[in-house]
mmCIF file of C-alpha atoms in Angstrom:
data_model
loop_
_atom_site.group_PDB
_atom_site.id
_atom_site.type_symbol
_atom_site.label_atom_id
_atom_site.label_comp_id
_atom_site.label_asym_id
_atom_site.label_seq_id
_atom_site.Cartn_x
_atom_site.Cartn_y
_atom_site.Cartn_z
ATOM 1 C CA MET A 1 88.232 -41.698 36.830
ATOM 2 C CA ARG A 2 86.936 -38.325 36.969
ATOM 3 C CA HIS A 3 87.734 -35.806 39.630
ATOM 4 C CA ILE A 4 86.020 -35.584 42.539
ATOM 5 C CA ASP A 5 85.650 -32.544 44.133
ATOM 6 C CA LYS A 6 85.366 -32.631 47.804
ATOM 7 C CA SER A 7 84.086 -29.068 48.249
ATOM 8 C CA LYS A 8 81.235 -30.613 46.816
ATOM 9 C CA PHE A 9 80.765 -32.803 49.997
ATOM 10 C CA ALA A 10 79.254 -30.198 51.760
ATOM 11 C CA LYS A 11 76.213 -30.336 49.590
ATOM 12 C CA CYS A 12 75.824 -33.921 50.315
ATOM 13 C CA ILE A 13 75.594 -34.336 54.201
ATOM 14 C CA THR A 14 72.293 -34.377 56.192
ATOM 15 C CA LYS A 15 71.151 -31.472 58.269
ATOM 16 C CA THR A 16 72.759 -33.420 61.590
ATOM 17 C CA TRP A 17 75.896 -35.118 60.002
ATOM 18 C CA ASP A 18 78.618 -33.065 61.466
ATOM 19 C CA LYS A 19 76.850 -33.213 64.951
ATOM 20 C CA LYS A 20 76.277 -37.154 64.884
ATOM 21 C CA SER A 21 79.615 -37.638 63.222
ATOM 22 C CA LYS A 22 81.211 -36.080 65.836
ATOM 23 C CA GLN A 23 79.276 -37.943 68.618
ATOM 24 C CA TRP A 24 79.914 -41.251 66.712
ATOM 25 C CA SER A 25 84.223 -40.227 66.312
ATOM 26 C CA ASP A 26 84.142 -39.479 70.241
ATOM 27 C CA ARG A 27 82.647 -42.817 70.936
ATOM 28 C CA VAL A 28 85.330 -44.562 69.004
ATOM 29 C CA LYS A 29 87.865 -42.169 70.174
ATOM 30 C CA GLY A 30 86.649 -43.069 73.982
ATOM 31 C CA ALA A 31 86.502 -46.654 73.738
ATOM 32 C CA ALA A 32 89.319 -49.400 74.961
ATOM 33 C CA GLU A 33 88.616 -51.181 71.556
ATOM 34 C CA PRO A 34 87.964 -48.632 68.669
ATOM 35 C CA SER A 35 86.974 -51.222 65.930
ATOM 36 C CA ALA A 36 84.848 -52.801 68.127
ATOM 37 C CA GLU A 37 82.996 -49.698 68.839
ATOM 38 C CA ILE A 38 82.692 -48.657 65.292
ATOM 39 C CA LYS A 39 81.017 -52.210 64.696
ATOM 40 C CA ALA A 40 78.503 -51.386 67.949
ATOM 41 C CA ILE A 41 77.980 -47.607 65.984
ATOM 42 C CA GLY A 42 77.205 -49.726 62.633
ATOM 43 C CA ASN A 43 76.943 -48.642 59.098
ATOM 44 C CA LYS A 44 76.006 -44.717 59.633
ATOM 45 C CA TRP A 45 77.832 -43.841 56.225
ATOM 46 C CA SER A 46 75.256 -45.766 53.517
ATOM 47 C CA SER A 47 72.819 -42.735 54.203
ATOM 48 C CA LEU A 48 75.218 -40.528 51.855
ATOM 49 C CA LYS A 49 74.658 -43.050 49.359
ATOM 50 C CA ARG A 50 71.977 -41.231 47.626
ATOM 51 C CA THR A 51 73.196 -37.422 47.864
ATOM 52 C CA PHE A 52 76.464 -38.709 46.246
ATOM 53 C CA VAL A 53 74.605 -40.295 43.262
ATOM 54 C CA ALA A 54 72.819 -36.935 42.947
ATOM 55 C CA GLU A 55 75.756 -34.994 42.869
ATOM 56 C CA PHE A 56 78.353 -36.649 41.532
ATOM 57 C CA GLY A 57 76.519 -39.313 39.000
ATOM 58 C CA ALA A 58 75.343 -43.198 39.728
ATOM 59 C CA LYS A 59 78.936 -44.367 38.734
ATOM 60 C CA CYS A 60 81.957 -45.959 40.707
ATOM 61 C CA TRP A 61 84.300 -42.995 41.439
ATOM 62 C CA TYR A 62 87.198 -45.716 40.830
ATOM 63 C CA THR A 63 86.143 -47.664 37.556
ATOM 64 C CA GLU A 64 83.496 -45.425 36.319
ATOM 65 C CA SER A 65 81.066 -48.304 36.342
ATOM 66 C CA PRO A 66 77.421 -47.478 36.388
ATOM 67 C CA GLN A 67 75.417 -48.858 39.353
ATOM 68 C CA ILE A 68 73.123 -50.901 37.437
ATOM 69 C CA GLY A 69 71.440 -54.046 39.286
ATOM 70 C CA THR A 70 73.775 -53.925 41.977
ATOM 71 C CA ASP A 71 74.398 -52.343 45.382
ATOM 72 C CA PHE A 72 77.341 -49.937 45.834
ATOM 73 C CA ASP A 73 79.930 -49.389 48.684
ATOM 74 C CA VAL A 74 80.818 -45.791 50.612
ATOM 75 C CA ASP A 75 84.782 -47.009 50.594
ATOM 76 C CA HIS A 76 86.853 -45.558 53.118
ATOM 77 C CA TYR A 77 89.881 -44.332 51.483
ATOM 78 C CA TRP A 78 91.925 -45.014 54.547
ATOM 79 C CA PRO A 79 90.829 -48.454 56.027
ATOM 80 C CA LYS A 80 89.102 -48.269 59.137
ATOM 81 C CA GLY A 81 90.415 -51.372 60.679
ATOM 82 C CA ARG A 82 92.789 -53.982 58.938
ATOM 83 C CA VAL A 83 95.633 -52.085 57.323
ATOM 84 C CA LYS A 84 97.742 -53.950 54.497
ATOM 85 C CA ASP A 85 100.200 -53.022 52.559
ATOM 86 C CA ALA A 86 101.342 -53.160 48.839
ATOM 87 C CA ALA A 87 102.098 -56.809 48.942
ATOM 88 C CA GLY A 88 99.189 -57.592 51.089
ATOM 89 C CA VAL A 89 101.006 -57.932 53.973
ATOM 90 C CA ILE A 90 99.186 -56.774 57.024
ATOM 91 C CA VAL A 91 101.024 -53.821 58.408
ATOM 92 C CA LYS A 92 102.560 -54.140 62.394
ATOM 93 C CA GLN A 93 104.964 -52.649 64.137
ATOM 94 C CA GLY A 94 106.682 -56.018 65.779
ATOM 95 C CA GLU A 95 104.442 -57.778 67.254
ATOM 96 C CA GLN A 96 101.688 -54.575 66.949
ATOM 97 C CA GLN A 97 99.070 -54.885 64.552
ATOM 98 C CA HIS A 98 98.209 -51.141 62.982
ATOM 99 C CA PRO A 99 94.958 -50.631 64.845
ATOM 100 C CA GLY A 100 92.985 -49.153 61.166
ATOM 101 C CA TYR A 101 92.155 -45.266 60.973
ATOM 102 C CA TRP A 102 89.718 -45.331 63.020
ATOM 103 C CA TRP A 103 89.655 -41.532 63.297
ATOM 104 C CA LYS A 104 88.822 -41.045 59.895
ATOM 105 C CA ALA A 105 85.506 -43.763 59.854
ATOM 106 C CA TYR A 106 82.780 -40.600 60.328
ATOM 107 C CA ASP A 107 85.277 -38.696 58.306
ATOM 108 C CA ILE A 108 82.947 -37.896 55.170
ATOM 109 C CA ASN A 109 86.611 -36.931 53.454
ATOM 110 C CA ASN A 110 87.469 -40.249 54.029
ATOM 111 C CA TYR A 111 84.358 -41.615 51.814
ATOM 112 C CA ARG A 112 84.313 -42.564 48.237
ATOM 113 C CA TYR A 113 81.656 -44.099 46.660
ATOM 114 C CA SER A 114 82.732 -47.361 44.969
ATOM 115 C CA CYS A 115 81.334 -50.481 43.171
ATOM 116 C CA ILE A 116 81.808 -54.012 44.559
ATOM 117 C CA PHE A 117 84.471 -54.818 41.984
ATOM 118 C CA ALA A 118 86.859 -51.976 43.389
ATOM 119 C CA ASN A 119 86.273 -52.001 46.929
ATOM 120 C CA ARG A 120 85.471 -55.640 47.849
ATOM 121 C CA ALA A 121 87.384 -58.794 47.366
ATOM 122 C CA ARG A 122 86.841 -59.655 43.586
ATOM 123 C CA ASP A 123 89.061 -62.502 41.651
ATOM 124 C CA GLU A 124 92.900 -60.885 42.227
ATOM 125 C CA GLY A 125 91.444 -57.830 43.176
ATOM 126 C CA GLY A 126 89.690 -55.380 45.197
ATOM 127 C CA LYS A 127 90.922 -52.393 48.051
ATOM 128 C CA VAL A 128 89.374 -54.097 50.902
ATOM 129 C CA ASP A 129 92.173 -53.321 53.410
ATOM 130 C CA TYR A 130 94.940 -52.101 51.454
ATOM 131 C CA PHE A 131 96.858 -48.706 51.933
ATOM 132 C CA PRO A 132 99.925 -48.834 50.742
ATOM 133 C CA ILE A 133 102.137 -45.738 50.981
ATOM 134 C CA ASN A 134 105.503 -45.362 49.494
ATOM 135 C CA ASP A 135 107.534 -45.200 52.693
ATOM 136 C CA GLU A 136 106.362 -47.481 55.931
ATOM 137 C CA SER A 137 108.058 -45.099 57.857
ATOM 138 C CA MET A 138 105.852 -42.179 57.029
ATOM 139 C CA ARG A 139 102.862 -44.362 58.379
ATOM 140 C CA CYS A 140 100.339 -42.941 60.603
ATOM 141 C CA TRP A 141 99.584 -44.753 63.602
ATOM 142 C CA ASP A 142 97.425 -42.875 65.727
ATOM 143 C CA ILE A 143 95.047 -39.631 65.587
ATOM 144 C CA ASP A 144 97.563 -37.346 66.630
ATOM 145 C CA ALA A 145 100.284 -38.196 64.157
ATOM 146 C CA PRO A 146 101.085 -36.458 60.852
ATOM 147 C CA CYS A 147 98.966 -37.176 57.761
ATOM 148 C CA ASP A 148 100.499 -39.893 55.601
ATOM 149 C CA TYR A 149 98.357 -38.925 52.438
ATOM 150 C CA ILE A 150 101.141 -37.344 50.574
ATOM 151 C CA HIS A 151 102.736 -40.787 50.881
ATOM 152 C CA HIS A 152 99.500 -42.783 49.466
ATOM 153 C CA LEU A 153 99.860 -45.388 46.593
ATOM 154 C CA ILE A 154 96.473 -45.880 45.352
ATOM 155 C CA LEU A 155 94.858 -43.431 42.755
ATOM 156 C CA ASP A 156 92.122 -41.491 44.513
ATOM 157 C CA PRO A 157 89.563 -39.616 41.997
ATOM 158 C CA CYS A 158 89.389 -36.942 44.856
ATOM 159 C CA CYS A 159 93.195 -36.173 43.942
ATOM 160 C CA LEU A 160 93.622 -33.933 41.022
ATOM 161 C CA ASP A 161 97.151 -35.042 40.116
ATOM 162 C CA ASP A 162 96.267 -39.341 40.436
ATOM 163 C CA VAL A 163 93.276 -38.423 37.911
ATOM 164 C CA LYS A 164 95.615 -37.113 35.620
ATOM 165 C CA LEU A 165 97.979 -40.201 35.909
ATOM 166 C CA LEU A 166 95.509 -42.405 34.216
ATOM 167 C CA SER A 167 95.283 -43.008 30.261
ATOM 168 C CA PHE A 168 92.921 -45.556 28.210
ATOM 169 C CA GLU A 169 93.950 -47.715 25.315
ATOM 170 C CA VAL A 170 92.170 -47.284 22.449
ATOM 171 C CA GLU A 171 91.985 -51.046 21.003
ATOM 172 C CA THR A 172 91.423 -52.691 24.758
ATOM 173 C CA GLY A 173 89.753 -50.350 26.856
ATOM 174 C CA GLN A 174 92.277 -50.957 29.405
ATOM 175 C CA THR A 175 93.879 -48.560 31.534
ATOM 176 C CA SER A 176 97.412 -47.838 30.962
ATOM 177 C CA SER A 177 99.774 -44.808 32.942
ATOM 178 C CA ALA A 178 100.122 -41.661 31.349
ATOM 179 C CA VAL A 179 103.795 -41.133 32.491
ATOM 180 C CA THR A 180 106.599 -43.320 32.366
ATOM 181 C CA TYR A 181 108.277 -45.188 35.222
ATOM 182 C CA GLU A 182 111.441 -42.542 34.095
ATOM 183 C CA GLU A 183 109.225 -39.191 34.290
ATOM 184 C CA ASN A 184 107.076 -39.998 37.494
ATOM 185 C CA PRO A 185 108.306 -43.506 39.380
ATOM 186 C CA ILE A 186 105.608 -42.923 42.097
ATOM 187 C CA GLY A 187 102.611 -41.881 39.816
ATOM 188 C CA PHE A 188 103.756 -44.816 37.404
ATOM 189 C CA GLU A 189 103.637 -47.365 40.558
ATOM 190 C CA LYS A 190 99.858 -45.776 41.667
ATOM 191 C CA VAL A 191 98.378 -46.747 38.439
ATOM 192 C CA ARG A 192 100.397 -50.068 38.365
ATOM 193 C CA LEU A 193 98.995 -51.025 41.804
ATOM 194 C CA SER A 194 95.481 -49.386 41.213
ATOM 195 C CA LYS A 195 95.201 -51.190 38.328
ATOM 196 C CA THR A 196 94.689 -54.572 40.473
ATOM 197 C CA LEU A 197 93.940 -52.828 43.449
ATOM 198 C CA LEU A 198 90.948 -51.482 42.116
ATOM 199 C CA ASN A 199 90.053 -53.536 39.522
ATOM 200 C CA LEU A 200 90.017 -51.039 36.983
ATOM 201 C CA ASP A 201 90.522 -53.466 34.453
ATOM 202 C CA HIS A 202 88.332 -56.266 35.259
ATOM 203 C CA GLU A 203 86.701 -58.453 32.394
ATOM 204 C CA THR A 204 83.137 -56.902 33.173
ATOM 205 C CA ILE A 205 84.325 -53.327 32.783
ATOM 206 C CA THR A 206 86.516 -52.870 29.998
ATOM 207 C CA PRO A 207 84.010 -53.931 27.220
ATOM 208 C CA HIS A 208 81.655 -51.164 28.640
ATOM 209 C CA ARG A 209 84.560 -48.522 28.726
ATOM 210 C CA LEU A 210 85.847 -49.983 25.064
ATOM 211 C CA GLN A 211 82.164 -49.154 23.448
ATOM 212 C CA ALA A 212 82.278 -45.530 25.504
ATOM 213 C CA ILE A 213 85.538 -44.936 23.097
ATOM 214 C CA LYS A 214 83.892 -46.623 20.194
ATOM 215 C CA ASP A 215 80.925 -44.162 20.350
ATOM 216 C CA VAL A 216 83.215 -41.456 20.496
ATOM 217 C CA GLN A 217 85.006 -42.176 17.588
ATOM 218 C CA SER A 218 81.746 -43.357 15.774
ATOM 219 C CA ASN A 219 79.928 -39.972 16.464
ATOM 220 C CA ILE A 220 83.256 -37.431 15.909
ATOM 221 C CA MET A 221 83.673 -38.970 12.137
ATOM 222 C CA LEU A 222 80.148 -38.399 11.547
ATOM 223 C CA LEU A 223 80.759 -35.200 11.947
ATOM 224 C CA LYS A 224 83.769 -34.958 10.117
ATOM 225 C CA LEU A 225 82.510 -36.202 7.179
ATOM 226 C CA THR A 226 79.423 -34.011 7.421
ATOM 227 C CA SER A 227 81.515 -30.962 8.430
ATOM 228 C CA GLY A 228 82.130 -29.866 4.329
ATOM 229 C CA LEU A 229 78.539 -30.026 3.159
ATOM 230 C CA ASN A 230 76.492 -27.700 2.556
ATOM 231 C CA ASP A 231 73.184 -27.084 4.628
ATOM 232 C CA ALA A 232 71.440 -27.604 1.057
ATOM 233 C CA ASP A 233 73.372 -31.128 0.514
ATOM 234 C CA LEU A 234 71.745 -32.330 3.992
ATOM 235 C CA ASN A 235 68.393 -34.331 3.787
ATOM 236 C CA ASP A 236 66.606 -34.652 6.864
ATOM 237 C CA GLU A 237 68.324 -37.958 7.658
ATOM 238 C CA TYR A 238 71.623 -36.375 7.880
ATOM 239 C CA ARG A 239 70.246 -33.813 10.079
ATOM 240 C CA HIS A 240 69.109 -35.550 12.528
ATOM 241 C CA GLY A 241 72.106 -37.991 12.541
ATOM 242 C CA ILE A 242 74.198 -34.961 12.971
ATOM 243 C CA ALA A 243 72.110 -33.525 16.008
ATOM 244 C CA GLU A 244 72.114 -36.474 17.571
ATOM 245 C CA ALA A 245 76.087 -37.384 17.200
ATOM 246 C CA LYS A 246 76.547 -33.809 19.211
ATOM 247 C CA GLU A 247 74.356 -34.836 21.909
ATOM 248 C CA ARG A 248 75.524 -38.189 21.934
ATOM 249 C CA LEU A 249 78.954 -36.449 22.507
ATOM 250 C CA LYS A 250 77.966 -34.232 25.134
ATOM 251 C CA LYS A 251 76.264 -37.093 26.701
ATOM 252 C CA LEU A 252 79.494 -39.143 26.664
ATOM 253 C CA CYS A 253 81.469 -36.142 28.107
ATOM 254 C CA ASN A 254 79.500 -35.534 31.033
ATOM 255 C CA ARG A 255 81.224 -36.016 33.966
ATOM 256 C CA LYS A 256 78.042 -37.938 35.786
ATOM 257 C CA SER A 257 78.165 -40.637 33.075
ATOM 258 C CA SER A 258 79.898 -43.853 33.043
ATOM 259 C CA PHE A 259 83.413 -44.151 31.383
ATOM 260 C CA SER A 260 83.662 -40.313 30.499
ATOM 261 C CA ALA A 261 87.018 -40.103 31.383
ATOM 262 C CA ALA A 262 87.785 -42.294 28.675
ATOM 263 C CA ALA A 263 85.283 -40.716 26.709
ATOM 264 C CA ILE A 264 86.985 -37.417 26.885
ATOM 265 C CA GLN A 265 90.483 -38.420 26.614
ATOM 266 C CA HIS A 266 89.465 -39.416 22.876
ATOM 267 C CA ILE A 267 87.962 -36.223 22.165
ATOM 268 C CA LEU A 268 90.777 -33.762 23.354
ATOM 269 C CA PRO A 269 92.742 -34.758 20.323
ATOM 270 C CA ASN A 270 90.137 -33.177 18.121
ATOM 271 C CA LYS A 271 89.022 -30.023 20.437
ATOM 272 C CA ASN A 272 90.383 -27.537 17.998
ATOM 273 C CA ALA A 273 89.155 -29.237 14.737
ATOM 274 C CA PRO A 274 86.494 -27.194 12.806
ATOM 275 C CA TYR A 275 83.929 -29.708 12.953
ATOM 276 C CA LEU A 276 83.691 -29.170 16.317
ATOM 277 C CA ALA A 277 83.660 -25.732 16.813
ATOM 278 C CA ASP A 278 80.112 -25.296 17.495
ATOM 279 C CA LEU A 279 80.362 -27.736 20.035
ATOM 280 C CA VAL A 280 83.296 -27.900 22.059
ATOM 281 C CA GLY A 281 82.390 -25.113 24.245
ATOM 282 C CA GLN A 282 79.500 -27.460 25.532
ATOM 283 C CA LEU A 283 81.785 -30.463 26.213
ATOM 284 C CA ASP A 284 82.832 -31.078 29.908
ATOM 285 C CA LEU A 285 86.755 -31.867 29.107
ATOM 286 C CA THR A 286 88.106 -30.937 32.470
ATOM 287 C CA PRO A 287 89.638 -33.926 33.881
#
C-alpha cells in the first residue's frame, strides 16, 4: 500500500464534476429514502476510473494488485448504504439501522480505486459494507454529526500513518504489522482487521508480491557483486546486466508499479550501500 495523496484528486475530475456531484448530493439530501435516490441516480463515480489510473497507476490502492483482465471498482471508503462493524454485524441504534454515509456518495474524497478482491466479498474477506471504528459511541449517523474518521479501523491508503503500519514478510510475501500491540494497539488492530477485510493476503495476490520482493533481492545482489569490479573487468554482458538491474529497481520502486510498497521496504536497508550510491536518488522510497 502506497500513500495516495488526495490533493491530487483535483487532477482526476472532469470540468463538470463539482457541479454535477453537488446536484446529485442535493437530490440525495432532499430524498425521503437516500439509498433509493442513490440507486436512481446510478453509478457516476466509475467515470473517474480512467483519471485515477492515469494519476496513480493501474493497480488497487489497497492490495497493489495490477489491473489485468478484470474490471476494478471505485470503493466508497465510508459505505454509502448498509454499514457493518468489525464483527460483521449491521450497525444499529435500537431498531434503527444505520442509513449509510449517503452524504459521501458523491464526495470524491471518499473514493478508493480497488480490485474486486479488496472491495467485494471474496472467500473470507472483502470490504463490502464494513466500516468498523474503535469507539462505536463516536459513530457518525447523519450529515451534521462530527466526522468519525479519527476512529477508523480499516487501513486507508489516503492516510500516510496507516500506510506506515504495513510491513511485508520476505519469505512469504504476506503482510504483517510494522508495530506491536504494546506499541500501538489501534494500529496493530487496523492491520489485523485489514488483512481479512481487504483480502491483503489472498492466495491470488501474495505470490506476485513475493516475486516483487525476490526481484529486488536479485537485482541488488547483482549490483553488490559487481560493485568492486573495475570497468576494465566488465564485459558487455555484465555492463548490460548492471544497467538492466538499475532500471528494474527504478521500476519496482515506482509508486505506480504493482507491489512497490513491498519492493521499497526491502531496498531501504540498503539505501546507504555504496553499490546503490549512484542510483538511490532516482528511487522513490517514500511510503
